[in-house]
Amino acid sequence: MIVTAAPPPSLRPPPSDQDLRSLLLIRHFELALLRLFEQGAVSGTTHTCLGQEYIPVALTPLLRDDDFVFSNHRGHGHFLARHAEPYGLLAEIMGREGAVCGGVGGSQHLYHRRFLSTGVQGESLPVATGVALKLAGSGALACAYIGDGTWGEGAVYEALNMALLWRLPLLVVVEHNGIAQSTPTSAQLAGTIGARAAAFGVRHHRVTSTDVEEIRAGLAPLVHAVRAEPSPLVVEFVTHRIGPHSKGDDTRSPAEIQRTRESDWYARYAEADPERFGRIDREQLALVRQVTAEVTARPLVVPPPAFQERP
Amino acid sequence: MTRVSEHLNQALHDLMESDPAVHLLGEDISDPYGGAFKVTRGLSSRFGSRVRSTPLSEGAIAGVGAGLALAGDKAIVEIMFSDFVALAFDQITNFAAKSTTMYGRPVPVPLIVRCPTGGNRGYGPTHSQSLQKHFIGVPGLSLFEMTPFHDAAELFARMFSLDRPCLFFEDKVLYTRHMYRLDDLFRFELAGDTARVFLDGTAEPDCTLITHGGLVHRTLDAMRALLLEDELVCELLVPAQLYPVPHLPDLEEARHVCVIDDGTEGGTWGAEVARVLYPRLWSGLRRPITLVNSADSVIPAAPHLERDVLVQAGHIQTAVREALS
Ligand SMILES: Cc1ncc(C[n+]2csc(CCOP(=O)(O)OP(=O)(O)O)c2C)c(N)n1
Ligand SMILES: [Mg+2]
């Protein structure tokens, strides 16, 4: 089952050049990554955020430098929206020189400034709660991205409970794309995320728009309250995973995949301002090509000290 | 030629067909996906509600499996990556294993927790571990591991017959290898629980190696290199039951014993095997049992770093050569 987002008629106000750059950097980065996998140039696994790029892009200007961001397996967009460092990220994924975590973490385990991801679902939320406990009152918050499927993990509820009891600045961003790996939400989530948040007395805000400015306008006062009160907030984005879960493992019907494509922000943004979009699209494609060529040619990352010696 | 994943799949089909009490639970195990490693392919189409794709709830699904077992049925729970069995640790050790004895009378808990395990695939620190060692020494809990030499259907039947929870580790790299196939140098036979791999026609091996299923191919590569490059003859024992450590045959005459274990160093399965063997072999041993383990380290994502951390054929060859020099 696919939850369908209602596309707003046009983009008003239009996205800034900066937003378009960020959106298109992420889109081309993820497409390039899938190609590198197809060519056998990357090993392991990867989870692309194709179709969901606008979520971290919309959120980024609402976040401050001293906020802490927790990400998950589908984290390249979260990372690039906060840190436009495609060289360091690709080097990490490819185990090349300049990797942001020395090639140890790879795609799912990044720690860069105040951005941290881990590959075990639900694990981050209690940790984000601890960081929020430390940050409470400072005006900074802890933001954690999780998927709809991750609401199956008990740790999510243990964290939400404490976050409300202790009035912590915890922003939970739910990317509800209607699926977890291969399992539709209808088969893995009883009730709704809104009602689950309500059960803890945690504020919940549902976003169906894919328009970054519109999303921000709705979120700004709520995120302000997270910092000022402080208090936890669950923001649920109704979104779509256009690509496979990882690579080549999409068992959805062609009709279903087509429906996800129809709600892609990309075509709508292109239509709204073809000239400007086209220019930035070409720029970012060229940038990603350059990143790919350069990083692919780099030597393998030298093991960090902890990995140099076999005891 | 059957691949290990196909062999496991067939064993699950046969088991569910022959025993209507068996249930299967796990994330994304239903068709058409058929599990992250396709081991459960075709089962949901054939056996309906006895096969359930679950929410992401490892702790709870291990508990649900224990509940089905408590109520008189049998359950197999698949943990998508064995790393996440950590989330089920409480249900397995504090409920399923303990309840077999903590109520003052035997309580059968026929539960198998399948754990796709191990690295060498570039999946990174939380998707590559071999966590067997954390479950060693839990009263009421048995550990088994898939090998290319053991019939999976027999192993499933054996685990259920114990009436206590069992963890069943399946190395992810093993999935794509073939059952029962060896290169032309070696032959194998089953001696009770244990597969014995040996060089045809030689009398006394210089060293007896002991390992678990996931390390078989790397160990065989090392045995070949030791023979051709170092002129050292090795024999290999591969038990399917890891814990309690079963009786390992023929060791009384062994000139040297080496246990090879993919778990990271410290508190290892290999050390447990050595603990069991020392009193038995003490009078005949010429030197301490050699233990080969992965490094005391997280498992990096980058393949060239991962390779150095995990046990490879080269590490085994060096360890055996040095021990015998
Ligand atoms: C504890 C745990 N269980 C299972 C997995 C394997 N896994 C990775 S992503 C995923 C699905 C996650 O779905 P969702 O939370 O909806 O995020 P999405 O992939 O849709 O972005 C699963 C089952 C995991 N990484 N961690
Ligand atoms: Mg999802």
XYZ file of C-alpha atoms in Angstrom, chain A residues 43-45 95 102-109 118-121 123 149-150 152-153 180-183 187-188 245-247 249 251 300-304 306-307 310-311, chain B residues 27-28 32-33 36 53-58 80 84 87 121-127 265 292-305 308-311 315:
82
model
C 31.113 -3.264 -2.366
C 28.788 -3.889 0.543
C 25.394 -2.312 0.437
C 37.069 3.349 1.275
C 38.496 6.510 7.771
C 36.553 3.947 5.741
C 35.622 2.124 8.929
C 31.964 3.129 9.123
C 30.980 3.134 5.471
C 27.569 4.154 4.193
C 25.623 3.497 7.398
C 28.019 4.544 10.154
C 24.094 3.875 12.759
C 22.811 0.804 10.939
C 20.735 -0.711 13.735
C 17.159 0.506 13.545
C 19.130 2.354 18.348
C 9.210 0.555 9.932
C 11.471 1.517 12.797
C 8.407 -1.639 15.393
C 11.360 -1.313 17.764
C 10.066 -1.140 5.314
C 12.473 -3.045 3.067
C 9.780 -5.181 1.366
C 6.985 -5.004 3.935
C 1.536 -5.186 7.390
C 3.941 -3.815 10.001
C 15.431 -0.691 -0.548
C 19.138 -1.183 -1.176
C 20.092 -2.211 -4.682
C 15.839 -5.677 -4.364
C 9.747 -6.549 -5.371
C 42.570 3.306 -0.776
C 42.257 4.941 2.608
C 45.166 4.199 4.927
C 43.914 2.289 7.957
C 43.385 4.508 10.985
C 43.393 1.318 15.572
C 43.349 -0.909 12.501
C 46.687 -7.191 14.212
C 47.323 -8.270 17.755
C 11.499 -9.647 8.907
C 10.759 -9.608 5.161
C 8.068 -12.417 -3.291
C 11.008 -11.041 -1.292
C 17.124 -10.732 2.827
C 6.806 -11.394 7.927
C 7.060 -9.403 11.122
C 7.550 -5.777 12.079
C 11.096 -4.689 13.004
C 10.870 -6.157 16.501
C 13.677 -8.650 17.092
C 17.823 -10.711 9.383
C 20.476 -7.746 15.677
C 18.080 -7.047 20.579
C 30.920 -8.616 2.388
C 31.720 -4.964 3.109
C 28.516 -4.423 5.095
C 30.247 -2.552 7.904
C 30.449 -2.738 11.687
C 26.776 -3.489 12.526
C 26.069 -6.017 9.762
C 39.521 -11.943 20.171
C 43.238 -17.979 15.697
C 40.600 -15.253 15.953
C 39.537 -12.069 14.278
C 41.238 -8.970 15.656
C 39.953 -7.238 18.759
C 38.286 -4.604 16.627
C 35.042 -3.448 15.065
C 34.689 -4.713 11.506
C 35.371 -1.881 9.059
C 33.217 -1.336 5.997
C 36.065 -0.770 3.523
C 36.962 -4.218 2.137
C 40.714 -3.759 2.412
C 40.364 -2.860 6.099
C 42.765 -7.426 7.772
C 40.475 -7.625 10.783
C 38.721 -10.904 9.969
C 40.423 -14.290 9.912
C 46.430 -15.651 9.002
